[in-house]
Each structure stands twice: as C-alpha cells, then as structure tokens.
Coordinates of C-alpha atoms in Angstrom, one line a residue:
M970 CA 0.0 0.0 0.0
A971 CA 1.3 3.5 -0.8
K972 CA 2.9 5.6 1.9
K973 CA 2.8 9.4 1.9
G974 CA 6.1 11.1 1.3
S975 CA 7.9 7.9 0.2
G976 CA 9.2 6.6 -3.0
S977 CA 6.8 3.7 -2.8
K978 CA 3.8 5.9 -3.2
K979 CA 1.1 4.3 -5.3
D980 CA 0.9 5.4 -8.9
T981 CA -2.3 7.4 -9.1
S982 CA -2.4 7.6 -12.9
K983 CA -5.7 5.9 -13.9
P984 CA -6.4 3.9 -17.0
A985 CA -9.3 4.8 -19.2
K986 CA -12.6 4.0 -17.6
I987 CA -14.7 1.2 -19.0
P988 CA -17.7 2.6 -21.0
N989 CA -20.9 2.3 -19.0
K990 CA -22.7 0.2 -21.6
I991 CA -19.9 -2.4 -21.5
Y992 CA -19.7 -2.3 -17.7
E993 CA -23.5 -2.9 -17.3
A994 CA -23.4 -5.7 -19.8
E995 CA -20.5 -7.5 -18.2
L996 CA -21.7 -6.9 -14.7
F997 CA -25.0 -8.5 -15.6
R998 CA -23.2 -11.5 -17.2
L999 CA -21.2 -12.0 -14.0
Q1000 CA -24.3 -11.6 -11.9
T1001 CA -26.0 -14.4 -13.9
E1002 CA -22.9 -16.6 -13.2
L1003 CA -23.2 -15.7 -9.5
V1004 CA -26.8 -17.0 -9.5
S1005 CA -25.5 -20.2 -11.2
M1006 CA -22.9 -20.5 -8.5
Q1007 CA -25.6 -19.9 -5.8
E1008 CA -27.7 -22.8 -7.2
W1009 CA -24.6 -25.1 -7.2
V1010 CA -24.0 -24.1 -3.5
R1011 CA -27.6 -24.9 -2.7
E1012 CA -27.5 -28.2 -4.5
T1013 CA -24.2 -29.5 -3.2
G1014 CA -24.2 -28.0 0.3
A1015 CA -21.0 -26.1 -0.3
R1016 CA -19.9 -23.4 2.2
I1017 CA -18.3 -20.3 0.9
V1018 CA -16.8 -17.4 3.0
V1019 CA -15.6 -14.3 1.2
I1020 CA -13.7 -11.6 3.2
F1021 CA -13.7 -8.0 2.1
E1022 CA -11.0 -5.9 3.7
G1023 CA -9.3 -2.6 2.8
R1024 CA -9.3 1.0 3.7
D1025 CA -12.4 3.0 4.4
A1026 CA -14.1 4.1 1.1
A1027 CA -12.2 1.5 -0.9
G1028 CA -15.3 0.2 -2.6
K1029 CA -16.0 -2.9 -0.5
G1030 CA -19.7 -2.1 0.1
G1031 CA -20.5 -1.3 -3.5
T1032 CA -19.0 -4.5 -4.7
I1033 CA -20.9 -6.5 -2.1
K1034 CA -24.2 -4.9 -3.2
R1035 CA -23.5 -5.9 -6.8
I1036 CA -22.7 -9.5 -5.8
T1037 CA -25.9 -9.9 -3.7
E1038 CA -28.2 -8.0 -6.0
Y1039 CA -29.9 -11.1 -7.5
L1040 CA -29.0 -13.7 -5.0
S1041 CA -31.3 -15.2 -2.4
P1042 CA -30.8 -13.7 1.0
R1043 CA -31.6 -17.2 2.4
I1044 CA -28.4 -18.5 0.7
A1045 CA -26.1 -15.4 0.4
R1046 CA -25.9 -13.1 3.4
V1047 CA -23.7 -10.3 4.5
A1048 CA -22.0 -10.3 7.9
A1049 CA -21.2 -6.7 9.0
L1050 CA -20.6 -6.9 12.7
P1051 CA -20.8 -3.9 14.9
A1052 CA -18.3 -3.1 17.6
P1053 CA -18.0 -5.9 20.2
T1054 CA -20.0 -5.8 23.4
D1055 CA -18.4 -6.0 26.8
R1056 CA -19.3 -9.7 26.9
E1057 CA -17.8 -10.4 23.4
R1058 CA -14.6 -8.6 24.4
G1059 CA -14.1 -11.2 27.0
Q1060 CA -14.7 -14.1 24.6
W1061 CA -12.2 -16.0 22.5
Y1062 CA -11.5 -13.4 19.8
Y1063 CA -12.8 -15.4 16.9
Q1064 CA -15.9 -16.6 18.7
R1065 CA -18.4 -14.0 17.5
Y1066 CA -17.2 -14.5 13.9
V1067 CA -17.6 -18.3 14.1
A1068 CA -21.3 -17.7 14.9
H1069 CA -21.7 -16.2 11.4
L1070 CA -19.9 -18.9 9.4
P1071 CA -22.1 -20.6 6.8
A1072 CA -24.0 -23.8 7.2
P1073 CA -24.1 -26.2 4.2
G1074 CA -25.6 -24.5 1.2
E1075 CA -24.7 -21.0 2.3
I1076 CA -22.5 -18.1 1.2
V1077 CA -21.3 -15.5 3.8
L1078 CA -19.7 -12.2 2.7
F1079 CA -17.8 -10.6 5.6
D1080 CA -17.9 -6.8 5.2
R1081 CA -14.9 -6.5 7.6
S1082 CA -14.0 -9.6 9.5
W1083 CA -11.6 -10.9 12.2
Y1084 CA -9.0 -8.8 10.4
N1085 CA -10.3 -5.8 12.3
R1086 CA -7.6 -6.7 14.9
A1087 CA -4.9 -6.4 12.3
G1088 CA -6.1 -3.0 11.2
V1089 CA -8.3 -0.5 13.2
E1090 CA -7.7 -2.3 16.5
K1091 CA -4.0 -2.3 16.1
V1092 CA -3.8 1.3 14.8
M1093 CA -6.3 2.9 17.2
G1094 CA -5.0 1.0 20.3
F1095 CA -8.2 -1.0 20.8
C1096 CA -6.2 -4.2 21.4
T1097 CA -3.0 -4.7 23.3
P1098 CA 0.3 -5.5 21.5
E1099 CA 0.1 -9.0 23.0
E1100 CA -3.4 -9.5 21.6
H1101 CA -2.2 -8.3 18.2
T1102 CA 0.8 -10.6 18.2
R1103 CA -1.4 -13.5 19.2
F1104 CA -3.8 -12.7 16.3
L1105 CA -1.0 -12.8 13.7
R1106 CA 0.1 -16.1 15.1
Q1107 CA -3.3 -17.8 15.5
T1108 CA -5.1 -16.5 12.3
P1109 CA -3.3 -18.8 9.8
I1110 CA -4.1 -21.7 12.2
Y1111 CA -7.8 -20.6 12.5
E1112 CA -8.2 -20.3 8.8
Q1113 CA -6.5 -23.6 8.1
M1114 CA -9.1 -25.2 10.4
L1115 CA -11.9 -23.6 8.4
I1116 CA -10.4 -24.8 5.1
D1117 CA -9.8 -28.3 6.5
D1118 CA -13.4 -28.5 7.5
G1119 CA -14.4 -27.9 3.9
I1120 CA -15.1 -24.1 3.8
L1121 CA -14.1 -22.3 0.6
L1122 CA -12.4 -19.2 2.0
R1123 CA -11.5 -16.2 -0.2
K1124 CA -9.9 -13.0 1.0
Y1125 CA -9.8 -9.7 -0.9
W1126 CA -8.0 -6.6 0.0
F1127 CA -9.4 -3.4 -1.8
S1128 CA -6.5 -1.1 -2.4
V1129 CA -7.3 2.6 -2.9
S1130 CA -4.8 5.5 -3.2
D1131 CA -4.7 8.3 -0.5
E1132 CA -5.9 10.9 -3.1
E1133 CA -8.9 8.8 -4.2
Q1134 CA -9.9 8.0 -0.7
L1135 CA -9.8 11.6 0.3
R1136 CA -11.9 12.5 -2.8
R1137 CA -14.5 10.0 -1.8
F1138 CA -14.6 11.3 1.7
R1139 CA -15.2 14.8 0.5
S1140 CA -18.0 13.6 -1.8
R1141 CA -19.7 11.9 1.1
M1142 CA -19.7 15.2 3.1
T1143 CA -22.3 16.8 0.8
D1144 CA -24.2 13.6 -0.2
P1145 CA -27.4 13.4 2.0
V1146 CA -27.7 9.6 1.5
R1147 CA -24.1 8.8 2.1
Q1148 CA -23.2 11.2 4.9
W1149 CA -23.7 8.4 7.4
K1150 CA -20.7 6.6 5.9
L1151 CA -18.4 9.4 7.1
S1152 CA -17.4 9.1 10.7
P1153 CA -14.6 10.4 12.9
M1154 CA -13.0 7.0 12.7
D1155 CA -12.9 7.4 8.9
L1156 CA -11.1 10.7 9.2
E1157 CA -8.5 9.0 11.5
S1158 CA -7.7 6.7 8.6
V1159 CA -6.6 9.8 6.6
Y1160 CA -4.4 11.2 9.4
R1161 CA -2.9 7.7 10.2
W1162 CA -2.4 6.6 6.6
E1163 CA 1.2 5.4 7.2
E1164 CA 0.2 3.6 10.4
Y1165 CA -2.5 1.7 8.5
S1166 CA -0.1 0.9 5.7
R1167 CA 2.4 -0.6 8.2
A1168 CA -0.3 -2.6 9.9
K1169 CA -1.5 -3.9 6.6
D1170 CA 2.0 -4.9 5.5
E1171 CA 2.6 -6.7 8.7
M1172 CA -0.8 -8.5 8.4
M1173 CA 0.1 -9.6 4.9
V1174 CA 3.4 -11.1 6.0
H1175 CA 1.8 -13.3 8.5
T1176 CA -1.6 -14.2 6.9
D1177 CA -1.0 -14.3 3.2
T1178 CA -0.4 -18.1 3.1
A1179 CA -0.4 -20.7 0.3
M1180 CA -3.6 -22.2 1.6
S1181 CA -5.3 -18.9 2.4
P1182 CA -3.9 -16.2 0.1
W1183 CA -4.8 -12.5 -0.1
Y1184 CA -6.0 -11.2 -3.4
V1185 CA -5.5 -7.4 -3.9
V1186 CA -8.1 -5.5 -5.9
E1187 CA -7.0 -2.2 -7.3
S1188 CA -10.0 0.0 -6.5
D1189 CA -9.3 3.6 -7.6
I1190 CA -11.9 3.0 -10.3
K1191 CA -14.9 1.4 -8.6
K1192 CA -16.5 -0.2 -11.7
H1193 CA -13.2 -1.9 -12.7
A1194 CA -12.7 -3.2 -9.1
R1195 CA -16.2 -4.7 -9.1
L1196 CA -15.8 -6.5 -12.4
N1197 CA -12.2 -7.7 -11.6
M1198 CA -13.1 -9.0 -8.1
I1199 CA -16.3 -10.8 -9.1
S1200 CA -14.7 -12.3 -12.2
H1201 CA -11.8 -13.6 -10.1
L1202 CA -14.1 -15.0 -7.4
L1203 CA -16.0 -17.0 -9.9
S1204 CA -12.8 -18.3 -11.5
T1205 CA -11.7 -19.7 -8.1
I1206 CA -14.9 -21.7 -7.4
D1207 CA -15.2 -25.0 -9.3
Y1208 CA -19.0 -24.7 -9.7
H1209 CA -21.2 -26.0 -12.5
A1210 CA -24.7 -25.4 -13.8
V1211 CA -27.4 -27.2 -11.9
P1212 CA -30.5 -28.5 -13.8
R1213 CA -33.5 -26.5 -12.7
P1214 CA -37.0 -28.2 -12.4
E1215 CA -39.4 -27.4 -15.2
V1216 CA -42.3 -25.2 -14.2
T1217 CA -45.5 -24.9 -16.2
L1218 CA -47.7 -21.9 -15.6
P1219 CA -51.4 -21.8 -16.5
K1220 CA -52.6 -19.3 -19.1
H1221 CA -54.6 -17.5 -16.5
P1222 CA -55.3 -17.8 -12.7
I1223 CA -57.4 -20.8 -11.8
E1224 CA -60.7 -19.7 -10.4
S1225 CA -63.4 -21.8 -8.7
G1226 CA -66.1 -19.1 -9.1
N1227 CA -66.8 -19.3 -5.3
Y1228 CA -64.6 -16.4 -4.3
H1229 CA -65.8 -12.9 -4.0
R1230 CA -63.3 -10.1 -3.2
P1231 CA -64.4 -7.9 -0.2
P1232 CA -65.3 -4.3 -1.0
R1233 CA -62.3 -1.9 -1.3
S1234 CA -63.9 0.3 1.4
L1235 CA -63.0 -2.4 4.0
S1236 CA -59.3 -2.1 3.3
K1237 CA -56.8 0.6 4.2
Y1238 CA -54.8 1.7 1.2
V1239 CA -51.7 3.8 1.3
P1240 CA -52.2 7.3 -0.2
N1241 CA -51.5 7.7 -3.9
H1242 CA -48.2 9.7 -3.5
V1243 CA -47.4 9.1 -7.2
D1244 CA -50.7 10.7 -8.3
Q1245 CA -49.7 13.8 -6.2
L1246 CA -46.4 14.0 -8.0
L1247 CA -48.1 13.8 -11.3
G1248 CA -50.5 16.6 -10.4
G1249 CA -53.5 14.4 -10.0
D1250 CA -54.1 14.4 -13.8
H1251 CA -53.3 10.7 -14.3

C-alpha cells in the first residue's frame, strides 16, 4: 500500500474508464454466473466465505451490493458486525465470527472480519500489543481449520490511493444519502495513513499463506474493481450449472367461481403519492 512522502507511493495515474454500456453488460453477465454458483451451492451443500477488507471508502460495500443484488438472502448473506459488546470482548477473539460462518448450502460475505484486529484495533489501540501478536500467530491456524473443514475461503483486499480515498470522503460530506458513511474513525484513517499501511503490510506477511492467500483488488476505479473482483471470485470456485426443475404456468389464474373479493372500502390503502407527484391528472 502506498505511503505518503515515500518513493513507494502508489501510482495514481488511472487507465481509461470502461464505457458504462460495456460495464453494465459485463456486470449482468457476471451476476448471472453468481446465480448459477448460488444454485450449485444450494444443490451441493458447499460453504463459501468471502472476506472484504481494505481502507475506508475503498469500494467494498458497493462490490458486495452488486454481488448480492440477484442472490437469495436465504443463501447469500452479509455479515457486517458492529463493535463488540463487553461480553464479546471477554470471549475468544474469533468466537463472534464463528457464529456467522455458513451452514451447508450458504455463502457468507464478511464486510470487515476478524482482520479488524490487524487494522483498526492495532492502529487505534483497541487491542494490546500481545493480543495483536497472538492474532497474527493464530489466524493462519484458525483459517486452516476452516479450510480443513471444507469451507471455501476467499480473502480480498481493496486497495485505494490516498488521493482517491480523500476525494471519496469529500463527496460523502455533501451527499445526503451517504453522509452516514463518514465518521470520525474514517477521518482518522486519513491522518494515520502510514500507520494503517504498516499494519496492513505486517498483516500480509503473517496471513498471506499458500492455503489462504490474499488477493489485492485495485479499486481507484470502482467499476473496474467490481468486475475484476467478481470475475476472479467466480474463477476460483469450481461450480457447475445445476439443472432446474421445469415449471409450467397456467394461461390464467385458476378460479373456482366461489370467491368474491371484499369491497375496497373495507381495506386501508396507502395514499397515492405518485398521483400527487403527477399533479393528479393521471
């Protein structure tokens, strides 16, 4: 990850953006493949865990939304855990994450994960140095246990430059539907850029293993990041199309002739807000 004021600073020159028409077409194609993968998961009882990590405003949430857009919430769910309670702080660190792992036939997308300890907890002093060291030692073992038990684990780090992150933060300040995404903790990530970079580098050294590797997603261009990440995820899962049962629909609803709908006056309808927008002329 880039560091301010150093020769290793990330190259912020951006390639040409993908045309929106091509982006929409390819995104939909990938989403149809995600549905196919979902049906394979349902049929075979596979368990998939996908971890999304990276700096604030790196594009994790937007990518997760595109992945889940057409998937069944009964099969694919997002785990975005809040800050731990006092009780959870006294538990084995991984315990509250274990509770969200998938059962057979489920996909869980972790929007942030146990890697909080390697990032925000380390930088902001929410854990002790001993707890951080223990995390770096135990996490490869913990993840090996998940993999040995048959869970398909994928880890993605969304990499965003400091300039692009700051631009996104500024845009959130004036956006009424995204202001909630900007918190004092987010601003700390700007002032502590180098500390987060060092913490991320140390995390990678200890947890980027052959059995559980990290995949870095360049995310300065959000649309590119989404397509690249989803395409890669699909390429790493050995799924196949599952035959679907044939369904035959009648030409029209079957009626017995014995049902009579109650008068509309007996029901409470929501006001016609759209009619008001159209001036009441429609």
